[in-house]
């Protein structure tokens, strides 16, 4: 696509669906989703090593 060419507009039904989703607070394709970022972020307990494999009873490794 050349620099002067414009991208075609989304079909009206798609724009209406995106508007309805946004009005209801839903996640929109291609937009930042703070809830997803929160869900996939490492938790503080995981980040500080609170979860790990159990130690070998002989103490020679995990």
Coordinates of C-alpha atoms in Angstrom, one line a residue:
X1 CA 0.0 0.0 0.0
X2 CA 1.4 3.4 -0.9
X3 CA 1.8 6.1 1.8
X4 CA -0.9 8.2 0.3
X5 CA -3.5 5.4 0.2
X6 CA -6.0 5.3 3.0
X7 CA -7.1 2.1 4.6
X8 CA -10.8 1.3 3.9
X9 CA -13.3 2.0 6.7
X10 CA -14.6 -0.9 8.7
X11 CA -18.1 -2.1 7.6
X12 CA -21.0 -0.4 9.4
X13 CA -22.0 -3.6 11.2
X14 CA -18.5 -4.0 12.6
X15 CA -18.4 -0.4 13.8
X16 CA -21.8 -0.9 15.4
X17 CA -20.6 -4.1 17.2
X18 CA -17.5 -2.4 18.5
X19 CA -19.6 0.6 19.7
X20 CA -22.0 -1.8 21.5
X21 CA -19.1 -3.8 23.1
X22 CA -17.4 -0.5 24.2
X23 CA -20.7 0.7 25.7
X24 CA -20.9 -2.5 27.8
X25 CA -17.3 -2.3 28.9
X26 CA -16.1 -5.3 26.9
X27 CA -12.7 -5.9 25.6
X28 CA -12.2 -4.6 22.1
X29 CA -9.9 -6.3 19.5
X30 CA -6.7 -4.3 19.0
X31 CA -7.2 -2.2 22.2
X32 CA -5.4 -2.2 25.5
X33 CA -7.1 -4.4 28.1
X34 CA -6.1 -3.5 31.7
X35 CA -7.9 -6.6 33.1
X36 CA -5.9 -9.0 30.9
X37 CA -2.7 -7.2 31.8
X38 CA -3.6 -7.7 35.5
X39 CA -4.4 -11.4 35.0
X40 CA -1.3 -12.3 33.2
X41 CA 1.1 -10.3 35.4
X42 CA 3.3 -12.4 37.8
X43 CA 1.8 -12.2 41.2
X44 CA 3.9 -10.7 44.1
X45 CA 4.1 -14.1 45.7
X46 CA 5.4 -15.7 42.5
X47 CA 7.8 -12.9 41.9
X48 CA 9.4 -13.3 45.3
X49 CA 9.8 -17.0 45.1
X50 CA 7.1 -18.1 47.5
X51 CA 6.2 -21.0 45.2
X52 CA 8.9 -23.5 44.3
X53 CA 9.4 -27.2 44.0
X54 CA 9.7 -29.2 47.2
X55 CA 13.1 -29.9 48.4
X56 CA 14.6 -33.4 48.0
X57 CA 14.5 -35.2 51.4
X58 CA 18.2 -35.9 51.1
X59 CA 19.0 -32.2 50.6
X60 CA 20.9 -32.9 47.3
X61 CA 18.7 -30.9 45.0
X62 CA 15.1 -30.2 44.0

